[in-house]
Coordinates of C-alpha atoms and ligand atoms in Angstrom, one line a residue:
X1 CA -25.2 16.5 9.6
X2 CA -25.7 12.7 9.6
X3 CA -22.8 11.6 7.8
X4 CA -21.6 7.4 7.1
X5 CA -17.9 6.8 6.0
X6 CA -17.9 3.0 4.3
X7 CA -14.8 2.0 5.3
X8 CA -12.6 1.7 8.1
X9 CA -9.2 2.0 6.7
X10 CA -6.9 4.3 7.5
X11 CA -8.9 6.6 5.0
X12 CA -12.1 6.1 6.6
X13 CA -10.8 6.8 10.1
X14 CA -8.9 9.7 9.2
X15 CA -11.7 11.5 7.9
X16 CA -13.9 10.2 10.8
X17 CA -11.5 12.2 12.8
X18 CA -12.3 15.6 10.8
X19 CA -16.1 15.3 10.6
X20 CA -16.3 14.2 14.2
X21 CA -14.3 17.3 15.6
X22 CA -16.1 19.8 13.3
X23 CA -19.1 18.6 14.7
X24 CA -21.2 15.9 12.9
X25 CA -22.7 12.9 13.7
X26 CA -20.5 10.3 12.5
X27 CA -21.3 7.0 11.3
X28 CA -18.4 3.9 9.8
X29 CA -20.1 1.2 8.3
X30 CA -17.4 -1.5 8.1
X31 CA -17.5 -5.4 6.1
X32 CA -14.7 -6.8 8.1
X33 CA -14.8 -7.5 11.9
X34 CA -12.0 -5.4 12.2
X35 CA -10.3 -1.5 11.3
X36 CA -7.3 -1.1 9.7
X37 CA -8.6 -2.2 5.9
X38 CA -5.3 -3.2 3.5
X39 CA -2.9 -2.5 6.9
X40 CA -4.5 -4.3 9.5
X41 CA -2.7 -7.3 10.4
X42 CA -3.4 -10.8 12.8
X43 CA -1.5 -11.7 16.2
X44 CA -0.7 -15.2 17.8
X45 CA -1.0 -15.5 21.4
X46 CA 2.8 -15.6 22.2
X47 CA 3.4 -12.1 20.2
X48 CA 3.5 -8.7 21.6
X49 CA 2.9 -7.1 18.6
X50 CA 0.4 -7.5 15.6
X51 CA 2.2 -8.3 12.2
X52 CA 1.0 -6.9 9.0
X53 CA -1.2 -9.0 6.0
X54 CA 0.3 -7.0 3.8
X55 CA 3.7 -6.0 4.7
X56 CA 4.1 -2.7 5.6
X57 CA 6.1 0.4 6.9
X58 CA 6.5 4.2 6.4
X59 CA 8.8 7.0 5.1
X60 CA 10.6 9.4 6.7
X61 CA 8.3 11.7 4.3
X62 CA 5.0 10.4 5.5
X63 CA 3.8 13.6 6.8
X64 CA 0.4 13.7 6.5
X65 CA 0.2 10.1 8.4
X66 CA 2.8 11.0 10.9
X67 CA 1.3 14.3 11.4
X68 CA -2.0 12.7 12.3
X69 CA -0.2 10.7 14.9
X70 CA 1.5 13.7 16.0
X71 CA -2.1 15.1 16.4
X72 CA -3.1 12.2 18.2
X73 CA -0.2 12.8 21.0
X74 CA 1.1 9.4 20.3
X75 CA 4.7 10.2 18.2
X76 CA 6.6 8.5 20.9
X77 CA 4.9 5.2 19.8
X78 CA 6.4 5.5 16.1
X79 CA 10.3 4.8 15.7
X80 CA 12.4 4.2 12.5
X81 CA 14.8 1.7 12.1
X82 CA 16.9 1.2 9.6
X83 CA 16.5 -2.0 8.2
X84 CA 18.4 -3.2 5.0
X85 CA 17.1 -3.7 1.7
X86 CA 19.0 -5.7 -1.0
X87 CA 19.2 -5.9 -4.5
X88 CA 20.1 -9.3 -6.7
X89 CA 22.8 -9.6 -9.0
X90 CA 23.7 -12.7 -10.8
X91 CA 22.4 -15.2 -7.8
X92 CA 23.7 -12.9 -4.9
X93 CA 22.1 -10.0 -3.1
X94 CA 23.8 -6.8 -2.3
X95 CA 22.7 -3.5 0.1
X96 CA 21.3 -0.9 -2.0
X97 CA 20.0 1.5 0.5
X98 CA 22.5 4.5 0.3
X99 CA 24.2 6.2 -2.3
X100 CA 27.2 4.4 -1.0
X101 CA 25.6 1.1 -1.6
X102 CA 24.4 1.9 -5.0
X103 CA 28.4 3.2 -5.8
X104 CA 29.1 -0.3 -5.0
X105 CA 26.5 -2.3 -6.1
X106 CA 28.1 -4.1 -9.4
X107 CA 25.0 -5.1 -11.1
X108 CA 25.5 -1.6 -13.0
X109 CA 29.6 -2.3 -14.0
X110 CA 32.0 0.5 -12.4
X111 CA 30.9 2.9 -16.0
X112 CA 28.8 5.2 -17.7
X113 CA 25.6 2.7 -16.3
X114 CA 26.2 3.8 -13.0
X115 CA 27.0 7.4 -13.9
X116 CA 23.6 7.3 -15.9
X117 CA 21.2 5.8 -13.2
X118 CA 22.9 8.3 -10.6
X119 CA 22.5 11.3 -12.8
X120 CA 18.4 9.8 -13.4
X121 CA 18.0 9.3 -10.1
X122 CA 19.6 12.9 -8.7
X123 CA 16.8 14.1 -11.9
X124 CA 13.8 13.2 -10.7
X125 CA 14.7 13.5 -6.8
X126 CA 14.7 17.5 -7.6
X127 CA 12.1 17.5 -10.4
X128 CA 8.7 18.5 -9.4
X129 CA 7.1 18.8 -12.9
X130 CA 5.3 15.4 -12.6
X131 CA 2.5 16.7 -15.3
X132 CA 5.2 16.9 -18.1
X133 CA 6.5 13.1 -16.8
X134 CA 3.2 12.1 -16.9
X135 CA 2.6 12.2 -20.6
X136 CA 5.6 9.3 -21.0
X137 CA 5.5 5.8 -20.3
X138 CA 8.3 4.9 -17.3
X139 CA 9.4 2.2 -20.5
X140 CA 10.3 4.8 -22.6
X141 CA 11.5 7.7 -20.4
X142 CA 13.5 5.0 -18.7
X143 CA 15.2 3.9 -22.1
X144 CA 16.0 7.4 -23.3
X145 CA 17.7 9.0 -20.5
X146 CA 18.8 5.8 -18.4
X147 CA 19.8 3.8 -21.5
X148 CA 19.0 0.2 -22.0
X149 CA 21.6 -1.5 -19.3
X150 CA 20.4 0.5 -16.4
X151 CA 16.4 0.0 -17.4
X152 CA 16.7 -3.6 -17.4
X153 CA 18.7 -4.3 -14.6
X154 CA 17.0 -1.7 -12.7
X155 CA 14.0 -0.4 -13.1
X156 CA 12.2 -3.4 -16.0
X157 CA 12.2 -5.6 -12.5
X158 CA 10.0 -2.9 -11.1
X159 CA 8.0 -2.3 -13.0
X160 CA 7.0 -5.6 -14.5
X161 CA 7.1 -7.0 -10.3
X162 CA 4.4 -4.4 -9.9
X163 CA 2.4 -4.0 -13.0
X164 CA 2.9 -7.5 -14.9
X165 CA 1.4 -7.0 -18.4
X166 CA 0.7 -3.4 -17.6
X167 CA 4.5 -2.8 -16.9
X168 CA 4.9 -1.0 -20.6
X169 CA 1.9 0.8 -19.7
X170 CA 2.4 3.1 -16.7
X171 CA 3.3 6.2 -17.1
X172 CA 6.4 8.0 -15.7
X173 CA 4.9 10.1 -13.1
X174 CA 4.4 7.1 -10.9
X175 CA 8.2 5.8 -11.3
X176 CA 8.8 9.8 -10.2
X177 CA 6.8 9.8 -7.2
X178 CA 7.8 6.4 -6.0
X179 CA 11.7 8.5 -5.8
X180 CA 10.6 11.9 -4.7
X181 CA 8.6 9.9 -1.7
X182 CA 10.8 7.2 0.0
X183 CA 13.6 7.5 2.6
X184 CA 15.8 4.4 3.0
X185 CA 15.1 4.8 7.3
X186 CA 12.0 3.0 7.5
X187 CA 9.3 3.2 10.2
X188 CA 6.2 1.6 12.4
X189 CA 4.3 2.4 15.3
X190 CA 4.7 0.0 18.5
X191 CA 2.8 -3.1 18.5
X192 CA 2.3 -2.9 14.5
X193 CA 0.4 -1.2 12.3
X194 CA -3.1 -2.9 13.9
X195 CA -2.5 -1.4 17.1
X196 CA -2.5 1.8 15.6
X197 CA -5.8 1.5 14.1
X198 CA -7.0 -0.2 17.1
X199 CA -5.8 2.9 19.4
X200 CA -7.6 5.3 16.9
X201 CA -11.2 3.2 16.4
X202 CA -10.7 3.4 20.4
X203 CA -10.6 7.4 20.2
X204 CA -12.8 8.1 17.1
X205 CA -15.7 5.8 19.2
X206 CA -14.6 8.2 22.8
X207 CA -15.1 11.1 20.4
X208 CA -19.0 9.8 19.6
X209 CA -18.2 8.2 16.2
X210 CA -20.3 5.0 16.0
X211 CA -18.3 2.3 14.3
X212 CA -20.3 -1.0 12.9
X213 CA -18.1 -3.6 12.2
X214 CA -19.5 -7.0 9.9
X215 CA -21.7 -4.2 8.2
X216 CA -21.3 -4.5 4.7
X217 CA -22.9 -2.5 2.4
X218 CA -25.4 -3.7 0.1
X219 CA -26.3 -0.1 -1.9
X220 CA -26.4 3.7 -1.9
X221 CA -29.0 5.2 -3.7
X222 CA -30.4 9.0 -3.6
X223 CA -34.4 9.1 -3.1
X224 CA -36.6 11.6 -3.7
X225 CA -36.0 13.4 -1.0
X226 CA -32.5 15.4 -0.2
X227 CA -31.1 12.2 1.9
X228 CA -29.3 9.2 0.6
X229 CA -30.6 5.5 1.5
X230 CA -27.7 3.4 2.5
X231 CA -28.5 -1.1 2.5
X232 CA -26.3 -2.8 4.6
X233 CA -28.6 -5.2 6.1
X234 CA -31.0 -2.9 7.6
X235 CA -31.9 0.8 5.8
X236 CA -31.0 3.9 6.9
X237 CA -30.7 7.6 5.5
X238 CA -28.1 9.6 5.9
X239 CA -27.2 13.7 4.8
X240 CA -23.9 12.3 3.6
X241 CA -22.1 9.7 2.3
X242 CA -18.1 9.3 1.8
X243 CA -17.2 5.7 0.3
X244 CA -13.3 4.1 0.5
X245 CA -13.6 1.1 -1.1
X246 CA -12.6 0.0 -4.7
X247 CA -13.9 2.1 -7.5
X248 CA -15.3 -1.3 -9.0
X249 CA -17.1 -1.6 -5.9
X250 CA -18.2 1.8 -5.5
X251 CA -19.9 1.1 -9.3
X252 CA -21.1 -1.6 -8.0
X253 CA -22.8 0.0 -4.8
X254 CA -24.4 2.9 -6.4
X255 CA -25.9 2.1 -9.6
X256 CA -27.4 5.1 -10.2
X257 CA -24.0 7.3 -11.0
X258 CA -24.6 8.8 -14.3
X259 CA -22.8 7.0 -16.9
X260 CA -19.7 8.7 -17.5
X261 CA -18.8 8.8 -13.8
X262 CA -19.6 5.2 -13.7
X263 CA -17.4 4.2 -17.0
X264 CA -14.6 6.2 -15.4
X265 CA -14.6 4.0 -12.6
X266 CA -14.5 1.1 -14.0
X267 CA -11.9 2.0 -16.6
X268 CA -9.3 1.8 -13.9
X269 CA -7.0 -0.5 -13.7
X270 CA -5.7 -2.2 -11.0
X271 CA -3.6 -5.2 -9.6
X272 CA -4.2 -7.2 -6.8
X273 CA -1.9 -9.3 -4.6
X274 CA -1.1 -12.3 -2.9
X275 CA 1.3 -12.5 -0.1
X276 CA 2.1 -15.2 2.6
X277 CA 3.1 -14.8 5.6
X278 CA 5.5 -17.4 7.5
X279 CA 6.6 -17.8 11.1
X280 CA 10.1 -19.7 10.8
X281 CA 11.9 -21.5 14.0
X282 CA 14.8 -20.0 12.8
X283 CA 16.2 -16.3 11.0
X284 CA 15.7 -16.9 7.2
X285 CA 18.9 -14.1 6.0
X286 CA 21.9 -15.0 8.0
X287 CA 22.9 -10.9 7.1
X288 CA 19.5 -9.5 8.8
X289 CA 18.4 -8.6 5.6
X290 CA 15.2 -6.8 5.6
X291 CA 14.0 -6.6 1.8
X292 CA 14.8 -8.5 -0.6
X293 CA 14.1 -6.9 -4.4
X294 CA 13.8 -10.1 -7.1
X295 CA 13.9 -10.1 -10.6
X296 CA 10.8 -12.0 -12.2
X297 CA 13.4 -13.9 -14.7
X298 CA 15.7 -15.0 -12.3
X299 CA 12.9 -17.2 -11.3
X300 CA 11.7 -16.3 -8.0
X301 CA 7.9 -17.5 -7.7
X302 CA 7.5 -14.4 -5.9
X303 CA 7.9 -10.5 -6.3
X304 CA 9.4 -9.8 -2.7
X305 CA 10.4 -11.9 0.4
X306 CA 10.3 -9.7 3.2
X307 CA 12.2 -11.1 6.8
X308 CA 9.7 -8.5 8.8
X309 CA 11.5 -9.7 12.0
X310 CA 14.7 -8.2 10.9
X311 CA 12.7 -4.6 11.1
X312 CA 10.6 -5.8 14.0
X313 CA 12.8 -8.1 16.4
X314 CA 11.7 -11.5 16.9
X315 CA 11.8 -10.8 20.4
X316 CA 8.1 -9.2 20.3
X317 CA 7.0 -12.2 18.0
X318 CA 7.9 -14.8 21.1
X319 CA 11.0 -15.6 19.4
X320 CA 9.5 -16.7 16.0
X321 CA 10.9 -15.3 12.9
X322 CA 8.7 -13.8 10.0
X323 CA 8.8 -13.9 6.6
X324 CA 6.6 -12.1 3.6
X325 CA 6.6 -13.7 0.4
X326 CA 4.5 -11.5 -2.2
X327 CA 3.9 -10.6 -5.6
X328 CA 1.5 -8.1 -7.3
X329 CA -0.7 -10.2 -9.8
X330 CA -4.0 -9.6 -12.5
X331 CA -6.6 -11.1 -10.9
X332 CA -7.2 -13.9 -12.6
X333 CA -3.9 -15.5 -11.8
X334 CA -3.8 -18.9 -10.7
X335 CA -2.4 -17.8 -7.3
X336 CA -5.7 -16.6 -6.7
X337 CA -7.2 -20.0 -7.0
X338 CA -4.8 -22.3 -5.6
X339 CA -5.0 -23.5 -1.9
X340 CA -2.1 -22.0 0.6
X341 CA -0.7 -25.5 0.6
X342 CA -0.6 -25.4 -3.3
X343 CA 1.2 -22.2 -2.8
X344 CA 3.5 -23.2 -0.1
X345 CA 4.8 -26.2 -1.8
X346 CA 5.1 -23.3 -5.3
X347 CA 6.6 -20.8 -2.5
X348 CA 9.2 -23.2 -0.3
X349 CA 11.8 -24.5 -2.4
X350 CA 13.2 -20.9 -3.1
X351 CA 13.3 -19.9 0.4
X352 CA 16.4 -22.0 0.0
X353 CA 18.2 -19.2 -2.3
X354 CA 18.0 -16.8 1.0
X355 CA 19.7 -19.6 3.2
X356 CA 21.0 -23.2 1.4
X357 CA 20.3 -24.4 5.3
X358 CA 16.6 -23.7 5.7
X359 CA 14.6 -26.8 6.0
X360 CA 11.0 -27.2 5.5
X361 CA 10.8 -28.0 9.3
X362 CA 11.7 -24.4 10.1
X363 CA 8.2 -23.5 9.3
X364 CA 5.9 -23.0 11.8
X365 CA 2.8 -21.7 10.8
X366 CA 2.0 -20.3 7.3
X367 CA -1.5 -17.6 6.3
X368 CA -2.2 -16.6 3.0
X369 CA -3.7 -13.0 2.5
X370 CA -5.2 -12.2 -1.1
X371 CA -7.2 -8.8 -2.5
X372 CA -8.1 -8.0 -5.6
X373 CA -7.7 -4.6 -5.1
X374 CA -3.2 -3.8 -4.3
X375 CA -2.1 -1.1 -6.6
X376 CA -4.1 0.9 -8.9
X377 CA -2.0 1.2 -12.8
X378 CA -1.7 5.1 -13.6
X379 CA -1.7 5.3 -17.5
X380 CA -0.3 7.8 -19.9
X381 CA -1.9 11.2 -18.6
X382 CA -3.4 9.9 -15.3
X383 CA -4.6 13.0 -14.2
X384 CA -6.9 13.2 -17.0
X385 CA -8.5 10.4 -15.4
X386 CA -9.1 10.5 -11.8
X387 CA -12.7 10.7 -10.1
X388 CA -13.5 14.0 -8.6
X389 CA -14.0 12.6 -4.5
X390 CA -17.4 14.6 -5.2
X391 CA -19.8 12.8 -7.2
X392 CA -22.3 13.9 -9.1
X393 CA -24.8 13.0 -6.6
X394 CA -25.6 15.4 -4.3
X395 CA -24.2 14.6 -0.8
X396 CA -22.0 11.7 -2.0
X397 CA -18.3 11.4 -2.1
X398 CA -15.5 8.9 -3.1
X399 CA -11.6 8.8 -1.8
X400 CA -9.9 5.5 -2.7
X401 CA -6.3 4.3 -3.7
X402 CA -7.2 5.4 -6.8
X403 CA -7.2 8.8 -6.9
X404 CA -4.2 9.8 -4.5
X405 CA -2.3 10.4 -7.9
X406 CA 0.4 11.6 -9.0
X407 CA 1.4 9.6 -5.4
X408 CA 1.5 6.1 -5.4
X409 CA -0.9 4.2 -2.8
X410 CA 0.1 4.3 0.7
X411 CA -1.8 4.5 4.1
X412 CA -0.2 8.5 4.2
X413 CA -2.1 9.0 1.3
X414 CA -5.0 7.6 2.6
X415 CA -5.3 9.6 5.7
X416 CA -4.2 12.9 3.3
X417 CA -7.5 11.8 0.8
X418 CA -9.2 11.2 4.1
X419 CA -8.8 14.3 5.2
X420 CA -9.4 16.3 2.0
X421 CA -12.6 14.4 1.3
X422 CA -13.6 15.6 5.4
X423 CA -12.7 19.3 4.2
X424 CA -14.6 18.9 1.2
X425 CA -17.8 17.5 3.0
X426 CA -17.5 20.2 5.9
X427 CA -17.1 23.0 3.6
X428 CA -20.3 21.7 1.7
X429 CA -22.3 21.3 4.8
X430 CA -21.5 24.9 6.3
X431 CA -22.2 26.6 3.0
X432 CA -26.0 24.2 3.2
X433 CA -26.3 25.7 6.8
X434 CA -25.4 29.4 5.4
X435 CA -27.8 28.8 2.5
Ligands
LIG1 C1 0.8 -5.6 -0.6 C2 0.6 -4.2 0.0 C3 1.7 -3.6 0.6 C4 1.5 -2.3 1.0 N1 2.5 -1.7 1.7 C5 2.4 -0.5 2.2 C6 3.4 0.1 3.0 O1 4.5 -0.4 3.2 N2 3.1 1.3 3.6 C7 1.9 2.0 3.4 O2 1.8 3.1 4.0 N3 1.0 1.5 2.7 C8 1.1 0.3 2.1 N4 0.1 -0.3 1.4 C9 -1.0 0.5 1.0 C10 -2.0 0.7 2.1 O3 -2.4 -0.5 2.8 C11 -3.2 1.4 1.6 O4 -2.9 2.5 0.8 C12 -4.2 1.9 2.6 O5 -4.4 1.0 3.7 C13 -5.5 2.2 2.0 O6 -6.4 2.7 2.9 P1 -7.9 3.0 2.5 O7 -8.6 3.5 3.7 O8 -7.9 3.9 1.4 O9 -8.5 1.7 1.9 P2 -8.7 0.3 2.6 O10 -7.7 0.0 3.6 O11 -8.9 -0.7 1.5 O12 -10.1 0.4 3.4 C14 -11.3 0.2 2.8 C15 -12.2 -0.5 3.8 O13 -13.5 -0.7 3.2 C16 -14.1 -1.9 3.7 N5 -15.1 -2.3 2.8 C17 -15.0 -2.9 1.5 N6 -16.2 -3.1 1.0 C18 -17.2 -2.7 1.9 C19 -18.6 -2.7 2.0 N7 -19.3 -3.2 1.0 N8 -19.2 -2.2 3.1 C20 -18.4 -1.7 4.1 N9 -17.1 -1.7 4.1 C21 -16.4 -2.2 3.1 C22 -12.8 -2.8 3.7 O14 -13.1 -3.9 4.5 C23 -11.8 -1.9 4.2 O15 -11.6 -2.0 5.6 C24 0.2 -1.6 0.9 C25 -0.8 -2.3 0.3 C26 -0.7 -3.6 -0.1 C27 -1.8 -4.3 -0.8

């Protein structure tokens, strides 16, 4: 079978990886001049090592992407430090990645709040009935069984840092898997996420895959006949088609989706982000701090600030130090209009609360990633909701962010869609062979 995958995230090259090996003629079709999608990231000349757009790392409990790397034969290339997230507290940060840390943390007092949180927590660590969770809002579970202190000093920030207006919203089963699924030992592959993607486009294209770059895709449309017409400049028919954009885009691209398909695509919601990336002269977080979770009221212009260099060492960065500010956003905020220096003079003055010293001179270079599409919002009853990753056209098939439910986005759950969507396309095209 003649088979295009639009998209070369880690989705897209993930399942290029299955259809290739069982046989197919594979084809990625590819906007950017690059692989990697949401995780790729940029490198300066004095670096040894790419850094993220978007920040970025794994959990212990990534299986399916470290399994795929395990497949590869490259394991020895991933490591896991243990870098050290913080939590604020009336102006001053405090560790909060161990059940140690959160004994001590005092944001929750020395009561009944702490007992509470821990007793949640320890809940929904061992809970797997998601589909009962999933019927709540995270607001009001959160209320009930946490009580009011612990919600708003812990989990409100969250939620309204990731979800802004949609923050009452979202529904409990994401707030569980975002516990079941995390490990506080945190992990990358050598060289950064890019060179991962890089190493892989490198194998998929020994294996026979074809990969296009700066080929975006205009359309999809079935013919008459049993093939589907694919427009990204020039026309071409393939047997199948698996797409890994946005579901808005995938709308967008194929017209011709019978209706209700198409309105539950575009009924999703989702949030976008903006994050800004800056290489400092000097270490922002005197204590290596590695993550730093803020509060929307305690007036941060910005969701997280991220020192990636005290996860990476600045030593594979030339000896600059680099720092993520980010926040999840509607689309229509004004961050998405302003110009990076609009943003950096919006973004600078607080990089002060991390360390009174730091001078606007520290700054070396500053970038500005934005995309619309960062974290898709799971309503009350989610499930009910998803896209089936086979469309009702024949022969094409759908595997985004979006539909990785009840787990929240992640490039694990990208290559575990990936893969499923390869199954799923295999399986159809041996029974056509049999038939
Ligand atoms: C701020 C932020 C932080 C994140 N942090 C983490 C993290 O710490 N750990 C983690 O594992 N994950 C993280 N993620 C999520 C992770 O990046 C995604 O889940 C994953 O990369 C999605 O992969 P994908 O292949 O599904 O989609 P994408 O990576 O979006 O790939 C889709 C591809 O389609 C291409 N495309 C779009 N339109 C067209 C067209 N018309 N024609 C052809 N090609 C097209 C795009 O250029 C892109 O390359 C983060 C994401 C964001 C935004």
């Amino acid at each position: 079978m003649r088979i295009a995958i639009i998209g070369a995230g880690f989705g897209g090259l993930a399942a290029a990886y299955d259809l290739c090996k069982a046989g197919h003629e594979v084809i990625i079709l590819e906007s950017a001049d690059y692989v990697g999608g949401l995780a790729s990231g940029f490198k300066e000349p004095q670096w040894d090592s790419w850094v993220e757009k978007f920040y970025h790392h794994w959990f212990q409990t990534d299986k399916y992407m470290l399994g795929l790397i395990r497949e590869l034969g490259w394991e020895d290339r991933v490591y896991f430090p243990r870098p050290l997230t913080v939590m604020y507290d009336r102006g001053q940060f405090y560790p909060f990645d161990s059940i140690l840390k959160m004994a001590l943390f005092p944001g929750l007092g020395w009561g009944l709040d702490k007992v509470r949180f821990g007793f949640v927590g320890l809940f929904l660590r061992l809970t797997n009935n998601w589909k009962a969770l999933e019927k709540t809002t995270a607001d009001a579970w959160m209320l009930k069984w946490a009580g009011r202190n612990v919600y708003e000093k812990m989990w409100k920030p969250l939620l309204i840092g990731k979800f802004g207006p949609f923050y009452q919203q979202v529904n409990m089963a994401w707030m569980w898997a975002r516990i079941k699924a995390r490990t506080t030992r945190l992990g990358t592959f050598e060289g950064g996420f890019q060179a991962f993607a890089n190493q892989f486009a490198d194998r998929l294209r020994e294996m026979g895959v074809a990969i296009r770059l700066k080929s975006a895709v205009k359309s999809i449309r079935r013919e008459s006949g049993a093939e589907l017409v694919i427009d990204s400049g020039r026309k071409e028919t393939f047997d199948k088609v698996l797409v890994t954009t946005s579901p808005a885009l995938l709308a967008k691209l194929c017209p011709q989706l019978p209706g209700s398909y198409l309105k539950g695509l575009l009924e999703l919601k989702s949030m976008g982000a903006v994050v800004m990336v800056l290489s400092l002269k000097h270490r922002l977080s005197e204590q290596g701090y590695y993550w730093f979770n803020l509060p929307k009221e305690a007036g941060y212009p910005f969701l997280a600030l991220v020192e990636h260099t005290n996860f990476v060492g600045s030593e594979h960065f030339g000896g600059d130090h680099i720092v993520y500010a980010g926040d999840y956003l509607e689309v229509g905020h004004e961050y998405f209009s302003m110009s990076d220096d609009e943003l950096l003079a919006r973004f600078l003055p607080a990089l002060k609360k991390f360390n009174p010293a730091f001078e606007k001179d520290w700054v070396k270079k500053v970038w500005v990633f934005k995309t619309n599409y960062a974290q898709p919002v799971p309503l009350v009853n989610h499930s009910e909701n998803i896209p089936a990753i086979q469309t009702p056209i024949e022969g094409l098939y759908f595997a985004s962010m979006s539909q990785v439910y009840p787990w929240d986005r992640g490039t694990n759950f990208a290559v575990e869609i990936g893969r499923r969507a390869a199954r799923l396309i295999a399986a159809e095209s041996n029974s056509a062979i049999a038939g």
